Amino acid sequence: MRGLILAVQFLTRLPTPQLAEFKPEWLAASARWFPAVGLIVGALLLAALRLGGGVDPWLAALLALLAWVGVTGGLHLDGLADLSDALGAAHRSRERFFEVLKDPHLGSFGVLSLILAVVAKLVLLMLLARQGGSAWGLLLVPAWARGFAVAWSATLPAIAPGSGERFAWQRDWTGMSLNLAVLLALSAWLAPALLLAPLAGLGWRRFLRRRLGGMTGDCLGAGVEICEIAMLGLLLILPAQLPAL
């Protein structure tokens, strides 16, 4: 369970037992648990959506969004903002891109990306709460996105030191294949629309390969946010025929 504990600690703000010792290689090995942590996050989001759904879809969406940001600590939103600032200010200069990416200050492009991401999730969550049955897919959206992050780090070169580089050197193909099979099976059962989810992950990987030539931790975080929004859209376009929450 050490790997699961480290994965929960890295990806969320949820309380966990404290480990007596820590080795850097353990963190890389914990990546196989990232989709499982995503399922935990998804379960909390689904519970929040159901809690507010008895009152109003907008309240359900707000509670789910607050849970999403609170549980993850805005980890991936931070990556989205940093990458947006760097891409917006780089003007196709690679040196400028990395200079802005390392800058801890938030710029106008980062602010705009955060507003758009939060508003998009709020509206999409409200529509999911209104549809009812499609909301079951919310359980799987964070799991798919965190599985994508592992795949991106394993198949793209790290172009800057950071959290992305920590996972790039250890490629657990068996673990990734098992996670993929489990997510596909759960999607076929709960939310068939998410059988198309790998297209979102492949699309972001293609963007990183063509535009940057690799990935950083911020690229992974930004991809998680963008793919989560894309998957929420999939759930609305291709709703599941399940009982309403």
mmCIF file of C-alpha atoms in Angstrom:
data_model
loop_
_atom_site.group_PDB
_atom_site.id
_atom_site.type_symbol
_atom_site.label_atom_id
_atom_site.label_comp_id
_atom_site.label_asym_id
_atom_site.label_seq_id
_atom_site.Cartn_x
_atom_site.Cartn_y
_atom_site.Cartn_z
ATOM 1 C CA MET A 1 0.000 0.000 0.000
ATOM 2 C CA ARG A 2 3.037 2.287 0.130
ATOM 3 C CA GLY A 3 2.642 3.218 -3.534
ATOM 4 C CA LEU A 4 -1.028 4.107 -3.086
ATOM 5 C CA ILE A 5 -0.250 6.258 -0.042
ATOM 6 C CA LEU A 6 2.450 8.162 -1.964
ATOM 7 C CA ALA A 7 0.154 8.616 -4.952
ATOM 8 C CA VAL A 8 -2.609 10.023 -2.737
ATOM 9 C CA GLN A 9 -0.130 12.353 -1.044
ATOM 10 C CA PHE A 10 1.245 13.589 -4.374
ATOM 11 C CA LEU A 11 -2.062 14.109 -6.183
ATOM 12 C CA THR A 12 -4.454 15.170 -3.426
ATOM 13 C CA ARG A 13 -4.809 16.920 -0.089
ATOM 14 C CA LEU A 14 -6.518 13.918 1.482
ATOM 15 C CA PRO A 15 -5.152 12.716 4.847
ATOM 16 C CA THR A 16 -3.033 9.561 4.701
ATOM 17 C CA PRO A 17 -0.885 7.524 7.089
ATOM 18 C CA GLN A 18 2.653 8.868 7.365
ATOM 19 C CA LEU A 19 5.459 6.677 6.038
ATOM 20 C CA ALA A 20 8.421 6.072 8.325
ATOM 21 C CA GLU A 21 10.884 6.657 5.483
ATOM 22 C CA PHE A 22 10.945 7.852 1.887
ATOM 23 C CA LYS A 23 13.025 7.049 -1.174
ATOM 24 C CA PRO A 24 12.724 9.054 -4.436
ATOM 25 C CA GLU A 25 12.318 5.913 -6.537
ATOM 26 C CA TRP A 26 9.195 5.022 -4.554
ATOM 27 C CA LEU A 27 7.444 8.101 -5.932
ATOM 28 C CA ALA A 28 8.082 7.037 -9.527
ATOM 29 C CA ALA A 29 6.831 3.531 -8.736
ATOM 30 C CA SER A 30 3.642 4.994 -7.231
ATOM 31 C CA ALA A 31 2.539 6.204 -10.686
ATOM 32 C CA ARG A 32 0.757 2.890 -11.285
ATOM 33 C CA TRP A 33 -1.698 3.997 -8.590
ATOM 34 C CA PHE A 34 -2.554 7.333 -10.206
ATOM 35 C CA PRO A 35 -5.768 6.115 -11.892
ATOM 36 C CA ALA A 36 -6.861 4.539 -8.588
ATOM 37 C CA VAL A 37 -6.400 7.907 -6.903
ATOM 38 C CA GLY A 38 -8.445 9.388 -9.732
ATOM 39 C CA LEU A 39 -11.252 6.986 -8.864
ATOM 40 C CA ILE A 40 -11.143 8.210 -5.265
ATOM 41 C CA VAL A 41 -11.362 11.804 -6.471
ATOM 42 C CA GLY A 42 -14.186 10.873 -8.834
ATOM 43 C CA ALA A 43 -16.139 9.194 -6.046
ATOM 44 C CA LEU A 44 -15.925 12.361 -3.947
ATOM 45 C CA LEU A 45 -17.054 14.488 -6.900
ATOM 46 C CA LEU A 46 -19.988 12.183 -7.561
ATOM 47 C CA ALA A 47 -20.990 12.359 -3.892
ATOM 48 C CA ALA A 48 -20.835 16.169 -3.938
ATOM 49 C CA LEU A 49 -22.872 16.305 -7.147
ATOM 50 C CA ARG A 50 -25.502 14.008 -5.684
ATOM 51 C CA LEU A 51 -25.617 16.007 -2.436
ATOM 52 C CA GLY A 52 -26.449 19.225 -4.236
ATOM 53 C CA GLY A 53 -28.547 17.610 -6.937
ATOM 54 C CA GLY A 54 -31.510 17.225 -4.614
ATOM 55 C CA VAL A 55 -31.732 21.015 -4.373
ATOM 56 C CA ASP A 56 -30.645 22.451 -7.716
ATOM 57 C CA PRO A 57 -28.285 21.486 -10.582
ATOM 58 C CA TRP A 58 -26.281 24.688 -10.115
ATOM 59 C CA LEU A 59 -25.730 23.911 -6.443
ATOM 60 C CA ALA A 60 -24.692 20.388 -7.382
ATOM 61 C CA ALA A 61 -22.186 21.770 -9.888
ATOM 62 C CA LEU A 62 -20.795 24.266 -7.392
ATOM 63 C CA LEU A 63 -20.317 21.641 -4.683
ATOM 64 C CA ALA A 64 -18.641 19.261 -7.134
ATOM 65 C CA LEU A 65 -16.332 22.009 -8.416
ATOM 66 C CA LEU A 66 -15.379 23.054 -4.880
ATOM 67 C CA ALA A 67 -14.650 19.417 -4.057
ATOM 68 C CA TRP A 68 -12.570 19.067 -7.244
ATOM 69 C CA VAL A 69 -10.387 22.055 -6.424
ATOM 70 C CA GLY A 70 -10.263 21.325 -2.705
ATOM 71 C CA VAL A 71 -9.309 17.652 -2.975
ATOM 72 C CA THR A 72 -6.603 18.260 -5.593
ATOM 73 C CA GLY A 73 -5.384 21.528 -4.124
ATOM 74 C CA GLY A 74 -5.535 23.128 -7.573
ATOM 75 C CA LEU A 75 -2.434 21.119 -8.532
ATOM 76 C CA HIS A 76 -3.283 20.785 -12.206
ATOM 77 C CA LEU A 77 -4.882 24.208 -12.509
ATOM 78 C CA ASP A 78 -1.500 25.627 -11.523
ATOM 79 C CA GLY A 79 0.118 23.729 -14.390
ATOM 80 C CA LEU A 80 -2.518 25.004 -16.825
ATOM 81 C CA ALA A 81 -1.912 28.610 -15.779
ATOM 82 C CA ASP A 82 1.881 28.300 -16.002
ATOM 83 C CA LEU A 83 1.781 26.655 -19.424
ATOM 84 C CA SER A 84 -0.730 29.223 -20.740
ATOM 85 C CA ASP A 85 1.490 32.089 -19.643
ATOM 86 C CA ALA A 86 4.550 30.484 -21.221
ATOM 87 C CA LEU A 87 2.833 29.725 -24.530
ATOM 88 C CA GLY A 88 1.203 33.145 -24.686
ATOM 89 C CA ALA A 89 4.373 35.097 -23.975
ATOM 90 C CA ALA A 90 6.913 32.927 -25.812
ATOM 91 C CA HIS A 91 6.225 34.235 -29.343
ATOM 92 C CA ARG A 92 7.805 31.026 -30.672
ATOM 93 C CA SER A 93 11.011 31.659 -28.719
ATOM 94 C CA ARG A 94 12.039 28.485 -26.876
ATOM 95 C CA GLU A 95 14.250 30.398 -24.452
ATOM 96 C CA ARG A 96 11.426 32.803 -23.630
ATOM 97 C CA PHE A 97 9.040 29.870 -23.144
ATOM 98 C CA PHE A 98 11.191 28.285 -20.438
ATOM 99 C CA GLU A 99 11.887 31.662 -18.849
ATOM 100 C CA VAL A 100 8.190 32.382 -18.404
ATOM 101 C CA LEU A 101 7.410 28.781 -17.420
ATOM 102 C CA LYS A 102 9.786 29.082 -14.446
ATOM 103 C CA ASP A 103 8.390 32.468 -13.388
ATOM 104 C CA PRO A 104 6.202 31.977 -10.262
ATOM 105 C CA HIS A 105 4.096 35.052 -11.026
ATOM 106 C CA LEU A 106 0.709 34.713 -12.722
ATOM 107 C CA GLY A 107 0.194 36.581 -15.978
ATOM 108 C CA SER A 108 -2.860 37.556 -18.008
ATOM 109 C CA PHE A 109 -2.800 34.387 -20.120
ATOM 110 C CA GLY A 110 -2.715 32.265 -16.977
ATOM 111 C CA VAL A 111 -5.601 34.178 -15.407
ATOM 112 C CA LEU A 112 -7.691 33.814 -18.549
ATOM 113 C CA SER A 113 -7.013 30.060 -18.774
ATOM 114 C CA LEU A 114 -8.006 29.574 -15.125
ATOM 115 C CA ILE A 115 -11.267 31.490 -15.589
ATOM 116 C CA LEU A 116 -12.151 29.556 -18.726
ATOM 117 C CA ALA A 117 -11.300 26.177 -17.159
ATOM 118 C CA VAL A 118 -13.283 26.805 -13.975
ATOM 119 C CA VAL A 119 -16.299 28.221 -15.823
ATOM 120 C CA ALA A 120 -16.235 25.357 -18.326
ATOM 121 C CA LYS A 121 -16.219 22.756 -15.547
ATOM 122 C CA LEU A 122 -18.961 24.548 -13.615
ATOM 123 C CA VAL A 123 -21.298 24.707 -16.615
ATOM 124 C CA LEU A 124 -20.565 21.145 -17.734
ATOM 125 C CA LEU A 125 -21.086 19.816 -14.209
ATOM 126 C CA MET A 126 -24.414 21.618 -14.022
ATOM 127 C CA LEU A 127 -25.529 20.020 -17.282
ATOM 128 C CA LEU A 128 -24.410 16.604 -16.028
ATOM 129 C CA ALA A 129 -26.356 17.100 -12.815
ATOM 130 C CA ARG A 130 -29.412 18.009 -14.863
ATOM 131 C CA GLN A 131 -29.106 14.896 -17.056
ATOM 132 C CA GLY A 132 -28.645 12.583 -14.095
ATOM 133 C CA GLY A 133 -27.595 9.317 -15.696
ATOM 134 C CA SER A 134 -24.564 10.810 -17.469
ATOM 135 C CA ALA A 135 -23.143 11.914 -14.126
ATOM 136 C CA TRP A 136 -21.970 8.370 -13.382
ATOM 137 C CA GLY A 137 -19.112 9.010 -15.782
ATOM 138 C CA LEU A 138 -17.803 11.643 -13.385
ATOM 139 C CA LEU A 139 -16.445 8.764 -11.324
ATOM 140 C CA LEU A 140 -14.058 7.878 -14.161
ATOM 141 C CA VAL A 141 -13.050 11.268 -15.564
ATOM 142 C CA PRO A 142 -10.286 11.995 -12.989
ATOM 143 C CA ALA A 143 -9.021 8.409 -13.286
ATOM 144 C CA TRP A 144 -8.649 8.615 -17.052
ATOM 145 C CA ALA A 145 -6.904 12.000 -16.824
ATOM 146 C CA ARG A 146 -4.348 10.790 -14.272
ATOM 147 C CA GLY A 147 -3.726 7.700 -16.336
ATOM 148 C CA PHE A 148 -3.015 9.971 -19.307
ATOM 149 C CA ALA A 149 -0.447 11.896 -17.248
ATOM 150 C CA VAL A 150 1.444 8.666 -16.566
ATOM 151 C CA ALA A 151 1.346 7.732 -20.257
ATOM 152 C CA TRP A 152 2.554 11.175 -21.353
ATOM 153 C CA SER A 153 5.467 11.095 -18.944
ATOM 154 C CA ALA A 154 6.415 7.607 -20.142
ATOM 155 C CA THR A 155 6.251 8.312 -23.868
ATOM 156 C CA LEU A 156 7.499 11.909 -24.143
ATOM 157 C CA PRO A 157 10.966 13.202 -23.267
ATOM 158 C CA ALA A 158 11.271 15.564 -20.318
ATOM 159 C CA ILE A 159 12.335 18.973 -21.641
ATOM 160 C CA ALA A 160 12.829 20.588 -18.227
ATOM 161 C CA PRO A 161 13.565 19.347 -14.703
ATOM 162 C CA GLY A 162 10.594 19.003 -12.353
ATOM 163 C CA SER A 163 7.767 16.703 -11.353
ATOM 164 C CA GLY A 164 7.316 15.377 -14.877
ATOM 165 C CA GLU A 165 10.942 14.282 -15.006
ATOM 166 C CA ARG A 166 10.537 12.293 -11.765
ATOM 167 C CA PHE A 167 8.227 9.824 -13.484
ATOM 168 C CA ALA A 168 9.719 9.793 -16.986
ATOM 169 C CA TRP A 169 12.596 7.445 -16.226
ATOM 170 C CA GLN A 170 10.455 4.567 -14.930
ATOM 171 C CA ARG A 171 8.079 3.081 -17.487
ATOM 172 C CA ASP A 172 5.700 0.502 -16.038
ATOM 173 C CA TRP A 173 4.114 -0.836 -19.218
ATOM 174 C CA THR A 174 2.409 -3.706 -17.402
ATOM 175 C CA GLY A 175 0.812 -1.370 -14.885
ATOM 176 C CA MET A 176 -0.298 1.056 -17.607
ATOM 177 C CA SER A 177 -1.824 -1.757 -19.664
ATOM 178 C CA LEU A 178 -3.714 -3.077 -16.640
ATOM 179 C CA ASN A 179 -5.020 0.385 -15.769
ATOM 180 C CA LEU A 180 -6.123 0.894 -19.363
ATOM 181 C CA ALA A 181 -8.022 -2.392 -19.379
ATOM 182 C CA VAL A 182 -9.761 -1.592 -16.085
ATOM 183 C CA LEU A 183 -10.750 1.917 -17.217
ATOM 184 C CA LEU A 184 -12.080 0.630 -20.530
ATOM 185 C CA ALA A 185 -14.137 -2.015 -18.738
ATOM 186 C CA LEU A 186 -15.552 0.481 -16.240
ATOM 187 C CA SER A 187 -16.302 2.943 -19.035
ATOM 188 C CA ALA A 188 -18.159 0.300 -21.031
ATOM 189 C CA TRP A 189 -20.259 -0.382 -17.940
ATOM 190 C CA LEU A 190 -20.853 3.083 -16.486
ATOM 191 C CA ALA A 191 -20.208 5.603 -19.262
ATOM 192 C CA PRO A 192 -19.730 4.255 -22.806
ATOM 193 C CA ALA A 193 -18.941 7.763 -24.025
ATOM 194 C CA LEU A 194 -15.623 7.529 -22.188
ATOM 195 C CA LEU A 195 -14.515 4.685 -24.437
ATOM 196 C CA LEU A 196 -13.487 7.627 -26.628
ATOM 197 C CA ALA A 197 -11.496 9.192 -23.775
ATOM 198 C CA PRO A 198 -8.116 7.908 -25.086
ATOM 199 C CA LEU A 199 -8.576 10.226 -28.082
ATOM 200 C CA ALA A 200 -8.299 13.203 -25.721
ATOM 201 C CA GLY A 201 -5.092 11.832 -24.227
ATOM 202 C CA LEU A 202 -3.612 11.120 -27.644
ATOM 203 C CA GLY A 203 -4.600 14.584 -28.846
ATOM 204 C CA TRP A 204 -2.762 16.309 -25.996
ATOM 205 C CA ARG A 205 0.273 14.091 -26.492
ATOM 206 C CA ARG A 206 0.346 15.053 -30.171
ATOM 207 C CA PHE A 207 0.154 18.730 -29.258
ATOM 208 C CA LEU A 208 3.066 18.457 -26.822
ATOM 209 C CA ARG A 209 5.164 16.494 -29.307
ATOM 210 C CA ARG A 210 4.578 18.905 -32.179
ATOM 211 C CA ARG A 211 4.634 22.192 -30.270
ATOM 212 C CA LEU A 212 7.224 21.571 -27.536
ATOM 213 C CA GLY A 213 8.990 18.357 -28.439
ATOM 214 C CA GLY A 214 8.340 16.848 -25.019
ATOM 215 C CA MET A 215 6.767 17.518 -21.646
ATOM 216 C CA THR A 216 7.232 19.142 -18.255
ATOM 217 C CA GLY A 217 5.263 18.787 -15.034
ATOM 218 C CA ASP A 218 3.219 21.851 -16.000
ATOM 219 C CA CYS A 219 2.422 20.260 -19.374
ATOM 220 C CA LEU A 220 1.098 17.181 -17.580
ATOM 221 C CA GLY A 221 -1.037 19.267 -15.218
ATOM 222 C CA ALA A 222 -2.428 21.366 -18.061
ATOM 223 C CA GLY A 223 -3.242 18.224 -20.001
ATOM 224 C CA VAL A 224 -5.127 16.756 -17.058
ATOM 225 C CA GLU A 225 -7.352 19.848 -16.872
ATOM 226 C CA ILE A 226 -7.968 20.053 -20.611
ATOM 227 C CA CYS A 227 -8.707 16.342 -20.939
ATOM 228 C CA GLU A 228 -11.072 16.426 -17.956
ATOM 229 C CA ILE A 229 -13.049 19.208 -19.635
ATOM 230 C CA ALA A 230 -13.071 17.289 -22.916
ATOM 231 C CA MET A 231 -14.354 14.154 -21.180
ATOM 232 C CA LEU A 232 -17.120 16.075 -19.420
ATOM 233 C CA GLY A 233 -18.156 17.226 -22.873
ATOM 234 C CA LEU A 234 -18.147 13.628 -24.122
ATOM 235 C CA LEU A 235 -20.482 12.609 -21.308
ATOM 236 C CA LEU A 236 -22.952 15.263 -22.424
ATOM 237 C CA ILE A 237 -22.711 14.535 -26.148
ATOM 238 C CA LEU A 238 -23.077 10.767 -25.698
ATOM 239 C CA PRO A 239 -25.117 10.311 -22.495
ATOM 240 C CA ALA A 240 -25.253 6.914 -20.797
ATOM 241 C CA GLN A 241 -28.525 5.095 -20.350
ATOM 242 C CA LEU A 242 -28.266 4.674 -16.576
ATOM 243 C CA PRO A 243 -30.687 5.513 -13.770
ATOM 244 C CA ALA A 244 -30.536 9.168 -12.736
ATOM 245 C CA LEU A 245 -28.690 10.089 -9.566
#
